[in-house]
Amino acid sequence: MITEKWVKQVLNKVAYRGPLPQDYAAVTIAVEWIYNHTANPSEWMYTLVVEPHRRYAEVRDMLANGILRKPYDLLLHIWDKPRGFNGDGDLLQKMYDCLGIPDYDEDGRPCATHVKSRWDHYISARPEMLSLQHRKHMFEEQLESYINQGATSLIDLGCGNGSYADYAWWKLKAAHPIRHRVVGVDNDRLPNRVWVGDGPLYVKQNVLNDLPKGQFDIVYSGGLFDYFNDKMFTRMLDRCLDLNPRFIMIGNIEQTPSTKAFMSCMRWNLFDRSRLDLLQLTINHFPAPTVRVDTDNTGCQHFLKVTL
């Protein structure tokens, strides 16, 4: 039987430097216990994990004195959310970057260009992180399919740092050298790009208030709809139709008991939806045969896909 004493022992052991792989299962169980058995899970998480790790990180970074690059500290970044909702693109990029950092260089030596903390390793192995990586792969595969069906233009709603729009632009340009168009829209800071020739157009505006004019073959949104309640979700579907697309692709998370516990304890609140939820929200907008929902193998990442 899991007890409060056991939970505190587990988290006290790993809070400062982070868990080792052999600690992962126990840490996950401890976080789930906090979520299910305490009135204020985030306060428990802060006291037992976040605040002790912050003290350790401050000393660690001071001792590093710029000689080593600092760890990404996904734990602290997720907790602090420096720019709130608008900083979500930064958080996702930190996650993608962390997934791409090798533990060892090509000669088998520990990677010296960056240091990942133990908490970075733990969070990188969690289903939430893996589903984000899968989202990227699912987008790339589906984009290839749409291009093969003749798509030449894409708009990315809530484009963040522009990594998806950049990728789409290169793929569309390769397939359609003369006729291709990519637009990224976000109400926060946009990518600072210096292009030689053409490239994606980035527009700073709130998608809830206005969208760029014109027709786009593909309307894509990876993580924006996670922050919309059902009423806003369907309203944005109507806005997507105003762009006269041939294809709509929307990513939405579905939380498992484990992911819901961790994200709630870390104050990372989203509107998660099941496959059935997504289908029910779209049934009044599109004929059933045009709609499908694909899911990654973590069960956390859904893609609502509409062909018009």
mmCIF file of N, CA and C in Angstrom, residues 21-150:
data_model
loop_
_atom_site.group_PDB
_atom_site.id
_atom_site.type_symbol
_atom_site.label_atom_id
_atom_site.label_comp_id
_atom_site.label_asym_id
_atom_site.label_seq_id
_atom_site.Cartn_x
_atom_site.Cartn_y
_atom_site.Cartn_z
ATOM 1 N N PRO A 21 17.201 6.227 -13.963
ATOM 2 C CA PRO A 21 16.202 5.358 -14.606
ATOM 3 C C PRO A 21 15.542 4.356 -13.660
ATOM 4 N N GLN A 22 16.300 3.834 -12.719
ATOM 5 C CA GLN A 22 15.708 2.863 -11.800
ATOM 6 C C GLN A 22 14.700 3.504 -10.843
ATOM 7 N N ASP A 23 14.689 4.853 -10.790
ATOM 8 C CA ASP A 23 13.737 5.559 -9.924
ATOM 9 C C ASP A 23 12.459 5.963 -10.654
ATOM 10 N N TYR A 24 12.432 5.845 -11.980
ATOM 11 C CA TYR A 24 11.332 6.417 -12.762
ATOM 12 C C TYR A 24 9.962 5.886 -12.335
ATOM 13 N N ALA A 25 9.850 4.583 -12.191
ATOM 14 C CA ALA A 25 8.551 3.990 -11.856
ATOM 15 C C ALA A 25 8.057 4.501 -10.506
ATOM 16 N N ALA A 26 8.962 4.560 -9.529
ATOM 17 C CA ALA A 26 8.558 5.014 -8.198
ATOM 18 C C ALA A 26 8.151 6.484 -8.213
ATOM 19 N N VAL A 27 8.880 7.313 -8.973
ATOM 20 C CA VAL A 27 8.537 8.734 -9.065
ATOM 21 C C VAL A 27 7.164 8.902 -9.703
ATOM 22 N N THR A 28 6.893 8.164 -10.760
ATOM 23 C CA THR A 28 5.598 8.254 -11.430
ATOM 24 C C THR A 28 4.468 7.854 -10.485
ATOM 25 N N ILE A 29 4.667 6.781 -9.726
ATOM 26 C CA ILE A 29 3.658 6.340 -8.754
ATOM 27 C C ILE A 29 3.456 7.403 -7.676
ATOM 28 N N ALA A 30 4.550 8.007 -7.226
ATOM 29 C CA ALA A 30 4.454 9.036 -6.182
ATOM 30 C C ALA A 30 3.662 10.247 -6.677
ATOM 31 N N VAL A 31 3.912 10.664 -7.907
ATOM 32 C CA VAL A 31 3.188 11.817 -8.462
ATOM 33 C C VAL A 31 1.702 11.475 -8.604
ATOM 34 N N GLU A 32 1.404 10.265 -9.049
ATOM 35 C CA GLU A 32 -0.004 9.870 -9.177
ATOM 36 C C GLU A 32 -0.681 9.855 -7.810
ATOM 37 N N TRP A 33 0.045 9.417 -6.777
ATOM 38 C CA TRP A 33 -0.526 9.406 -5.419
ATOM 39 C C TRP A 33 -0.835 10.829 -4.964
ATOM 40 N N ILE A 34 0.062 11.762 -5.223
ATOM 41 C CA ILE A 34 -0.168 13.156 -4.847
ATOM 42 C C ILE A 34 -1.425 13.685 -5.536
ATOM 43 N N TYR A 35 -1.569 13.384 -6.807
ATOM 44 C CA TYR A 35 -2.727 13.881 -7.570
ATOM 45 C C TYR A 35 -4.033 13.300 -7.026
ATOM 46 N N ASN A 36 -4.016 12.046 -6.676
ATOM 47 C CA ASN A 36 -5.247 11.356 -6.271
ATOM 48 C C ASN A 36 -5.592 11.487 -4.790
ATOM 49 N N HIS A 37 -4.627 11.884 -3.954
ATOM 50 C CA HIS A 37 -4.867 11.830 -2.511
ATOM 51 C C HIS A 37 -4.620 13.140 -1.767
ATOM 52 N N THR A 38 -4.350 14.207 -2.458
ATOM 53 C CA THR A 38 -4.122 15.479 -1.772
ATOM 54 C C THR A 38 -5.055 16.550 -2.333
ATOM 55 N N ALA A 39 -5.367 17.537 -1.488
ATOM 56 C CA ALA A 39 -6.285 18.602 -1.901
ATOM 57 C C ALA A 39 -5.625 19.597 -2.842
ATOM 58 N N ASN A 40 -4.314 19.804 -2.681
ATOM 59 C CA ASN A 40 -3.582 20.769 -3.504
ATOM 60 C C ASN A 40 -2.330 20.106 -4.083
ATOM 61 N N PRO A 41 -2.498 19.302 -5.146
ATOM 62 C CA PRO A 41 -1.351 18.558 -5.696
ATOM 63 C C PRO A 41 -0.187 19.446 -6.105
ATOM 64 N N SER A 42 -0.464 20.616 -6.684
ATOM 65 C CA SER A 42 0.630 21.467 -7.153
ATOM 66 C C SER A 42 1.451 22.006 -5.986
ATOM 67 N N GLU A 43 0.816 22.265 -4.852
ATOM 68 C CA GLU A 43 1.563 22.726 -3.673
ATOM 69 C C GLU A 43 2.488 21.625 -3.170
ATOM 70 N N TRP A 44 2.002 20.397 -3.168
ATOM 71 C CA TRP A 44 2.854 19.273 -2.779
ATOM 72 C C TRP A 44 4.026 19.132 -3.739
ATOM 73 N N MET A 45 3.749 19.265 -5.020
ATOM 74 C CA MET A 45 4.804 19.125 -6.018
ATOM 75 C C MET A 45 5.858 20.211 -5.838
ATOM 76 N N TYR A 46 5.417 21.415 -5.570
ATOM 77 C CA TYR A 46 6.363 22.511 -5.381
ATOM 78 C C TYR A 46 7.237 22.262 -4.157
ATOM 79 N N THR A 47 6.622 21.884 -3.048
ATOM 80 C CA THR A 47 7.365 21.711 -1.795
ATOM 81 C C THR A 47 8.338 20.537 -1.864
ATOM 82 N N LEU A 48 7.891 19.420 -2.439
ATOM 83 C CA LEU A 48 8.705 18.206 -2.429
ATOM 84 C C LEU A 48 9.713 18.133 -3.571
ATOM 85 N N VAL A 49 9.422 18.787 -4.701
ATOM 86 C CA VAL A 49 10.271 18.605 -5.879
ATOM 87 C C VAL A 49 10.803 19.922 -6.434
ATOM 88 N N VAL A 50 9.913 20.836 -6.802
ATOM 89 C CA VAL A 50 10.321 22.014 -7.568
ATOM 90 C C VAL A 50 11.235 22.921 -6.758
ATOM 91 N N GLU A 51 10.849 23.262 -5.550
ATOM 92 C CA GLU A 51 11.653 24.201 -4.754
ATOM 93 C C GLU A 51 13.020 23.624 -4.396
ATOM 94 N N PRO A 52 13.126 22.354 -3.962
ATOM 95 C CA PRO A 52 14.463 21.790 -3.719
ATOM 96 C C PRO A 52 15.322 21.744 -4.982
ATOM 97 N N HIS A 53 14.723 21.373 -6.110
ATOM 98 C CA HIS A 53 15.514 21.312 -7.345
ATOM 99 C C HIS A 53 15.962 22.705 -7.772
ATOM 100 N N ARG A 54 15.139 23.712 -7.556
ATOM 101 C CA ARG A 54 15.532 25.064 -7.917
ATOM 102 C C ARG A 54 16.771 25.492 -7.119
ATOM 103 N N ARG A 55 16.809 25.177 -5.844
ATOM 104 C CA ARG A 55 17.984 25.518 -5.020
ATOM 105 C C ARG A 55 19.231 24.815 -5.558
ATOM 106 N N TYR A 56 19.081 23.530 -5.887
ATOM 107 C CA TYR A 56 20.209 22.787 -6.442
ATOM 108 C C TYR A 56 20.660 23.400 -7.767
ATOM 109 N N ALA A 57 19.700 23.736 -8.642
ATOM 110 C CA ALA A 57 20.025 24.265 -9.974
ATOM 111 C C ALA A 57 20.751 25.600 -9.863
ATOM 112 N N GLU A 58 20.345 26.437 -8.916
ATOM 113 C CA GLU A 58 21.011 27.735 -8.755
ATOM 114 C C GLU A 58 22.478 27.556 -8.393
ATOM 115 N N VAL A 59 22.766 26.630 -7.489
ATOM 116 C CA VAL A 59 24.151 26.366 -7.104
ATOM 117 C C VAL A 59 24.916 25.734 -8.261
ATOM 118 N N ARG A 60 24.287 24.777 -8.922
ATOM 119 C CA ARG A 60 24.918 24.107 -10.058
ATOM 120 C C ARG A 60 25.319 25.107 -11.133
ATOM 121 N N ASP A 61 24.392 26.005 -11.489
ATOM 122 C CA ASP A 61 24.672 26.959 -12.556
ATOM 123 C C ASP A 61 25.718 27.978 -12.140
ATOM 124 N N MET A 62 25.740 28.318 -10.859
ATOM 125 C CA MET A 62 26.756 29.248 -10.374
ATOM 126 C C MET A 62 28.137 28.605 -10.452
ATOM 127 N N LEU A 63 28.234 27.336 -10.093
ATOM 128 C CA LEU A 63 29.519 26.637 -10.138
ATOM 129 C C LEU A 63 29.976 26.424 -11.577
ATOM 130 N N ALA A 64 29.007 26.205 -12.480
ATOM 131 C CA ALA A 64 29.373 26.013 -13.883
ATOM 132 C C ALA A 64 30.025 27.259 -14.452
ATOM 133 N N ASN A 65 29.550 28.430 -14.029
ATOM 134 C CA ASN A 65 30.183 29.706 -14.382
ATOM 135 C C ASN A 65 30.393 29.868 -15.880
ATOM 136 N N GLY A 66 29.456 29.312 -16.630
ATOM 137 C CA GLY A 66 29.528 29.487 -18.076
ATOM 138 C C GLY A 66 30.460 28.526 -18.784
ATOM 139 N N ILE A 67 31.186 27.693 -18.045
ATOM 140 C CA ILE A 67 32.097 26.755 -18.696
ATOM 141 C C ILE A 67 31.303 25.670 -19.425
ATOM 142 N N LEU A 68 30.262 25.174 -18.774
ATOM 143 C CA LEU A 68 29.363 24.212 -19.387
ATOM 144 C C LEU A 68 28.042 24.908 -19.695
ATOM 145 N N ARG A 69 27.401 24.500 -20.774
ATOM 146 C CA ARG A 69 26.081 25.031 -21.047
ATOM 147 C C ARG A 69 25.102 24.491 -20.019
ATOM 148 N N LYS A 70 24.194 25.303 -19.594
ATOM 149 C CA LYS A 70 23.257 24.902 -18.553
ATOM 150 C C LYS A 70 22.290 23.839 -19.083
ATOM 151 N N PRO A 71 21.844 22.966 -18.189
ATOM 152 C CA PRO A 71 20.795 22.026 -18.595
ATOM 153 C C PRO A 71 19.530 22.773 -18.993
ATOM 154 N N TYR A 72 18.707 22.107 -19.768
ATOM 155 C CA TYR A 72 17.470 22.746 -20.204
ATOM 156 C C TYR A 72 16.511 22.963 -19.044
ATOM 157 N N ASP A 73 16.582 22.142 -18.030
ATOM 158 C CA ASP A 73 15.699 22.274 -16.879
ATOM 159 C C ASP A 73 14.241 22.330 -17.297
ATOM 160 N N LEU A 74 13.812 21.294 -17.955
ATOM 161 C CA LEU A 74 12.418 21.222 -18.355
ATOM 162 C C LEU A 74 11.499 21.299 -17.142
ATOM 163 N N LEU A 75 11.923 20.719 -16.033
ATOM 164 C CA LEU A 75 11.090 20.735 -14.835
ATOM 165 C C LEU A 75 10.785 22.163 -14.406
ATOM 166 N N LEU A 76 11.816 22.990 -14.307
ATOM 167 C CA LEU A 76 11.617 24.369 -13.869
ATOM 168 C C LEU A 76 10.882 25.183 -14.922
ATOM 169 N N HIS A 77 11.154 24.919 -16.191
ATOM 170 C CA HIS A 77 10.493 25.690 -17.243
ATOM 171 C C HIS A 77 8.999 25.368 -17.295
ATOM 172 N N ILE A 78 8.656 24.098 -17.162
ATOM 173 C CA ILE A 78 7.246 23.725 -17.149
ATOM 174 C C ILE A 78 6.546 24.365 -15.959
ATOM 175 N N TRP A 79 7.212 24.374 -14.812
ATOM 176 C CA TRP A 79 6.595 24.944 -13.611
ATOM 177 C C TRP A 79 6.448 26.464 -13.723
ATOM 178 N N ASP A 80 7.521 27.135 -14.149
ATOM 179 C CA ASP A 80 7.515 28.603 -14.166
ATOM 180 C C ASP A 80 6.655 29.185 -15.284
ATOM 181 N N LYS A 81 6.660 28.527 -16.446
ATOM 182 C CA LYS A 81 5.931 29.059 -17.610
ATOM 183 C C LYS A 81 6.174 30.561 -17.728
ATOM 184 N N PRO A 82 7.403 30.961 -18.044
ATOM 185 C CA PRO A 82 7.789 32.378 -17.955
ATOM 186 C C PRO A 82 6.839 33.341 -18.643
ATOM 187 N N ARG A 83 6.240 32.913 -19.746
ATOM 188 C CA ARG A 83 5.335 33.826 -20.452
ATOM 189 C C ARG A 83 3.934 33.236 -20.582
ATOM 190 N N GLY A 84 3.603 32.359 -19.633
ATOM 191 C CA GLY A 84 2.261 31.820 -19.602
ATOM 192 C C GLY A 84 1.885 31.101 -20.881
ATOM 193 N N PHE A 85 0.615 31.245 -21.305
ATOM 194 C CA PHE A 85 0.126 30.577 -22.511
ATOM 195 C C PHE A 85 0.981 30.937 -23.718
ATOM 196 N N ASN A 86 1.394 32.205 -23.809
ATOM 197 C CA ASN A 86 2.165 32.640 -24.972
ATOM 198 C C ASN A 86 3.556 32.017 -25.021
ATOM 199 N N GLY A 87 4.008 31.474 -23.899
ATOM 200 C CA GLY A 87 5.324 30.853 -23.887
ATOM 201 C C GLY A 87 5.309 29.382 -24.210
ATOM 202 N N ASP A 88 4.125 28.870 -24.575
ATOM 203 C CA ASP A 88 4.023 27.442 -24.816
ATOM 204 C C ASP A 88 4.909 27.011 -25.980
ATOM 205 N N GLY A 89 5.045 27.874 -26.980
ATOM 206 C CA GLY A 89 5.929 27.545 -28.094
ATOM 207 C C GLY A 89 7.363 27.370 -27.633
ATOM 208 N N ASP A 90 7.793 28.224 -26.681
ATOM 209 C CA ASP A 90 9.139 28.086 -26.135
ATOM 210 C C ASP A 90 9.303 26.755 -25.420
ATOM 211 N N LEU A 91 8.276 26.393 -24.646
ATOM 212 C CA LEU A 91 8.334 25.142 -23.904
ATOM 213 C C LEU A 91 8.424 23.953 -24.854
ATOM 214 N N LEU A 92 7.601 23.962 -25.888
ATOM 215 C CA LEU A 92 7.634 22.859 -26.843
ATOM 216 C C LEU A 92 8.978 22.775 -27.540
ATOM 217 N N GLN A 93 9.559 23.941 -27.870
ATOM 218 C CA GLN A 93 10.862 23.916 -28.527
ATOM 219 C C GLN A 93 11.925 23.369 -27.589
ATOM 220 N N LYS A 94 11.848 23.731 -26.307
ATOM 221 C CA LYS A 94 12.794 23.168 -25.334
ATOM 222 C C LYS A 94 12.656 21.648 -25.282
ATOM 223 N N MET A 95 11.409 21.174 -25.349
ATOM 224 C CA MET A 95 11.191 19.737 -25.327
ATOM 225 C C MET A 95 11.779 19.080 -26.571
ATOM 226 N N TYR A 96 11.490 19.660 -27.751
ATOM 227 C CA TYR A 96 12.032 19.092 -28.985
ATOM 228 C C TYR A 96 13.562 19.115 -28.967
ATOM 229 N N ASP A 97 14.132 20.243 -28.522
ATOM 230 C CA ASP A 97 15.581 20.359 -28.472
ATOM 231 C C ASP A 97 16.177 19.320 -27.532
ATOM 232 N N CYS A 98 15.523 19.150 -26.390
ATOM 233 C CA CYS A 98 16.035 18.196 -25.404
ATOM 234 C C CYS A 98 15.994 16.780 -25.961
ATOM 235 N N LEU A 99 14.936 16.452 -26.698
ATOM 236 C CA LEU A 99 14.853 15.128 -27.310
ATOM 237 C C LEU A 99 15.969 14.909 -28.314
ATOM 238 N N GLY A 100 16.445 16.015 -28.919
ATOM 239 C CA GLY A 100 17.463 15.895 -29.950
ATOM 240 C C GLY A 100 18.885 15.929 -29.443
ATOM 241 N N ILE A 101 19.073 16.162 -28.148
ATOM 242 C CA ILE A 101 20.427 16.249 -27.603
ATOM 243 C C ILE A 101 20.953 14.837 -27.340
ATOM 244 N N PRO A 102 22.042 14.449 -27.957
ATOM 245 C CA PRO A 102 22.573 13.106 -27.705
ATOM 246 C C PRO A 102 23.235 13.022 -26.332
ATOM 247 N N ASP A 103 23.146 11.862 -25.735
ATOM 248 C CA ASP A 103 23.836 11.649 -24.463
ATOM 249 C C ASP A 103 25.335 11.442 -24.689
ATOM 250 N N TYR A 104 25.698 10.948 -25.881
ATOM 251 C CA TYR A 104 27.101 10.678 -26.196
ATOM 252 C C TYR A 104 27.399 11.197 -27.600
ATOM 253 N N ASP A 105 28.656 11.592 -27.812
ATOM 254 C CA ASP A 105 29.032 12.059 -29.134
ATOM 255 C C ASP A 105 29.334 10.856 -30.027
ATOM 256 N N GLU A 106 29.757 11.131 -31.273
ATOM 257 C CA GLU A 106 29.949 10.039 -32.230
ATOM 258 C C GLU A 106 31.099 9.118 -31.851
ATOM 259 N N ASP A 107 31.965 9.564 -30.926
ATOM 260 C CA ASP A 107 33.060 8.715 -30.458
ATOM 261 C C ASP A 107 32.706 7.955 -29.184
ATOM 262 N N GLY A 108 31.441 8.080 -28.745
ATOM 263 C CA GLY A 108 31.019 7.355 -27.563
ATOM 264 C C GLY A 108 31.332 8.057 -26.254
ATOM 265 N N ARG A 109 31.799 9.306 -26.324
ATOM 266 C CA ARG A 109 32.094 10.047 -25.097
ATOM 267 C C ARG A 109 30.882 10.864 -24.680
ATOM 268 N N PRO A 110 30.721 11.147 -23.377
ATOM 269 C CA PRO A 110 29.598 11.989 -22.942
ATOM 270 C C PRO A 110 29.585 13.298 -23.721
ATOM 271 N N CYS A 111 28.417 13.696 -24.177
ATOM 272 C CA CYS A 111 28.292 14.888 -25.008
ATOM 273 C C CYS A 111 28.707 16.134 -24.233
ATOM 274 N N ALA A 112 29.671 16.878 -24.775
ATOM 275 C CA ALA A 112 30.209 18.039 -24.069
ATOM 276 C C ALA A 112 29.542 19.344 -24.480
ATOM 277 N N THR A 113 28.729 19.301 -25.548
ATOM 278 C CA THR A 113 28.134 20.548 -26.031
ATOM 279 C C THR A 113 26.913 20.956 -25.236
ATOM 280 N N HIS A 114 26.357 20.045 -24.491
ATOM 281 C CA HIS A 114 25.210 20.375 -23.676
ATOM 282 C C HIS A 114 25.074 19.355 -22.556
ATOM 283 N N VAL A 115 24.489 19.765 -21.469
ATOM 284 C CA VAL A 115 24.311 18.884 -20.323
ATOM 285 C C VAL A 115 22.819 18.738 -20.049
ATOM 286 N N LYS A 116 22.324 17.523 -20.095
ATOM 287 C CA LYS A 116 20.941 17.276 -19.724
ATOM 288 C C LYS A 116 20.905 16.841 -18.266
ATOM 289 N N SER A 117 19.995 17.436 -17.509
ATOM 290 C CA SER A 117 19.871 17.044 -16.117
ATOM 291 C C SER A 117 19.115 15.724 -16.018
ATOM 292 N N ARG A 118 19.154 15.124 -14.825
ATOM 293 C CA ARG A 118 18.404 13.887 -14.630
ATOM 294 C C ARG A 118 16.897 14.124 -14.795
ATOM 295 N N TRP A 119 16.434 15.288 -14.368
ATOM 296 C CA TRP A 119 15.011 15.593 -14.563
ATOM 297 C C TRP A 119 14.684 15.710 -16.046
ATOM 298 N N ASP A 120 15.612 16.257 -16.835
ATOM 299 C CA ASP A 120 15.394 16.317 -18.279
ATOM 300 C C ASP A 120 15.213 14.913 -18.856
ATOM 301 N N HIS A 121 16.057 13.997 -18.408
ATOM 302 C CA HIS A 121 15.967 12.621 -18.889
ATOM 303 C C HIS A 121 14.620 12.003 -18.507
ATOM 304 N N TYR A 122 14.208 12.214 -17.257
ATOM 305 C CA TYR A 122 12.943 11.636 -16.798
ATOM 306 C C TYR A 122 11.768 12.188 -17.599
ATOM 307 N N ILE A 123 11.720 13.523 -17.734
ATOM 308 C CA ILE A 123 10.605 14.133 -18.451
ATOM 309 C C ILE A 123 10.626 13.733 -19.924
ATOM 310 N N SER A 124 11.836 13.608 -20.502
ATOM 311 C CA SER A 124 11.949 13.200 -21.902
ATOM 312 C C SER A 124 11.406 11.799 -22.137
ATOM 313 N N ALA A 125 11.417 10.961 -21.103
ATOM 314 C CA ALA A 125 10.948 9.580 -21.241
ATOM 315 C C ALA A 125 9.457 9.440 -20.948
ATOM 316 N N ARG A 126 8.809 10.502 -20.508
ATOM 317 C CA ARG A 126 7.397 10.431 -20.168
ATOM 318 C C ARG A 126 6.529 10.421 -21.437
ATOM 319 N N PRO A 127 5.309 9.863 -21.344
ATOM 320 C CA PRO A 127 4.435 9.800 -22.525
ATOM 321 C C PRO A 127 4.123 11.166 -23.131
ATOM 322 N N GLU A 128 4.019 12.211 -22.284
ATOM 323 C CA GLU A 128 3.724 13.540 -22.823
ATOM 324 C C GLU A 128 4.796 13.969 -23.816
ATOM 325 N N MET A 129 6.038 13.741 -23.443
ATOM 326 C CA MET A 129 7.154 14.132 -24.293
ATOM 327 C C MET A 129 7.213 13.281 -25.550
ATOM 328 N N LEU A 130 7.046 11.980 -25.377
ATOM 329 C CA LEU A 130 7.108 11.084 -26.524
ATOM 330 C C LEU A 130 5.989 11.398 -27.512
ATOM 331 N N SER A 131 4.814 11.779 -26.989
ATOM 332 C CA SER A 131 3.704 12.091 -27.881
ATOM 333 C C SER A 131 3.983 13.352 -28.688
ATOM 334 N N LEU A 132 4.737 14.294 -28.104
ATOM 335 C CA LEU A 132 5.107 15.494 -28.855
ATOM 336 C C LEU A 132 6.049 15.151 -30.008
ATOM 337 N N GLN A 133 6.958 14.225 -29.731
ATOM 338 C CA GLN A 133 7.850 13.771 -30.789
ATOM 339 C C GLN A 133 7.055 13.066 -31.888
ATOM 340 N N HIS A 134 6.078 12.264 -31.471
ATOM 341 C CA HIS A 134 5.247 11.554 -32.441
ATOM 342 C C HIS A 134 4.395 12.535 -33.250
ATOM 343 N N ARG A 135 3.962 13.632 -32.599
ATOM 344 C CA ARG A 135 3.177 14.637 -33.316
ATOM 345 C C ARG A 135 3.945 15.150 -34.534
ATOM 346 N N LYS A 136 5.229 15.367 -34.328
ATOM 347 C CA LYS A 136 6.055 15.866 -35.421
ATOM 348 C C LYS A 136 6.113 14.848 -36.563
ATOM 349 N N HIS A 137 6.330 13.583 -36.220
ATOM 350 C CA HIS A 137 6.411 12.549 -37.244
ATOM 351 C C HIS A 137 5.076 12.386 -37.971
ATOM 352 N N MET A 138 3.972 12.442 -37.208
ATOM 353 C CA MET A 138 2.647 12.286 -37.809
ATOM 354 C C MET A 138 2.351 13.440 -38.759
ATOM 355 N N PHE A 139 2.753 14.645 -38.359
ATOM 356 C CA PHE A 139 2.573 15.803 -39.236
ATOM 357 C C PHE A 139 3.353 15.627 -40.537
ATOM 358 N N GLU A 140 4.608 15.219 -40.420
ATOM 359 C CA GLU A 140 5.449 15.074 -41.604
ATOM 360 C C GLU A 140 4.889 14.027 -42.558
ATOM 361 N N GLU A 141 4.417 12.909 -42.007
ATOM 362 C CA GLU A 141 3.862 11.854 -42.861
ATOM 363 C C GLU A 141 2.580 12.318 -43.547
ATOM 364 N N GLN A 142 1.707 12.992 -42.804
ATOM 365 C CA GLN A 142 0.446 13.425 -43.386
ATOM 366 C C GLN A 142 0.666 14.534 -44.411
ATOM 367 N N LEU A 143 1.617 15.419 -44.145
ATOM 368 C CA LEU A 143 1.930 16.473 -45.107
ATOM 369 C C LEU A 143 2.360 15.863 -46.438
ATOM 370 N N GLU A 144 3.178 14.829 -46.378
ATOM 371 C CA GLU A 144 3.624 14.148 -47.600
ATOM 372 C C GLU A 144 2.427 13.607 -48.374
ATOM 373 N N SER A 145 1.465 13.050 -47.651
ATOM 374 C CA SER A 145 0.265 12.522 -48.303
ATOM 375 C C SER A 145 -0.529 13.635 -48.969
ATOM 376 N N TYR A 146 -0.681 14.752 -48.273
ATOM 377 C CA TYR A 146 -1.443 15.870 -48.843
ATOM 378 C C TYR A 146 -0.740 16.440 -50.076
ATOM 379 N N ILE A 147 0.571 16.526 -50.025
ATOM 380 C CA ILE A 147 1.322 17.024 -51.186
ATOM 381 C C ILE A 147 1.129 16.086 -52.380
ATOM 382 N N ASN A 148 1.132 14.780 -52.107
ATOM 383 C CA ASN A 148 0.920 13.813 -53.186
ATOM 384 C C ASN A 148 -0.482 13.925 -53.787
ATOM 385 N N GLN A 149 -1.406 14.511 -53.016
ATOM 386 C CA GLN A 149 -2.771 14.728 -53.508
ATOM 387 C C GLN A 149 -2.932 16.116 -54.129
ATOM 388 N N GLY A 150 -1.796 16.829 -54.306
ATOM 389 C CA GLY A 150 -1.819 18.086 -55.028
ATOM 390 C C GLY A 150 -1.843 19.350 -54.195
#
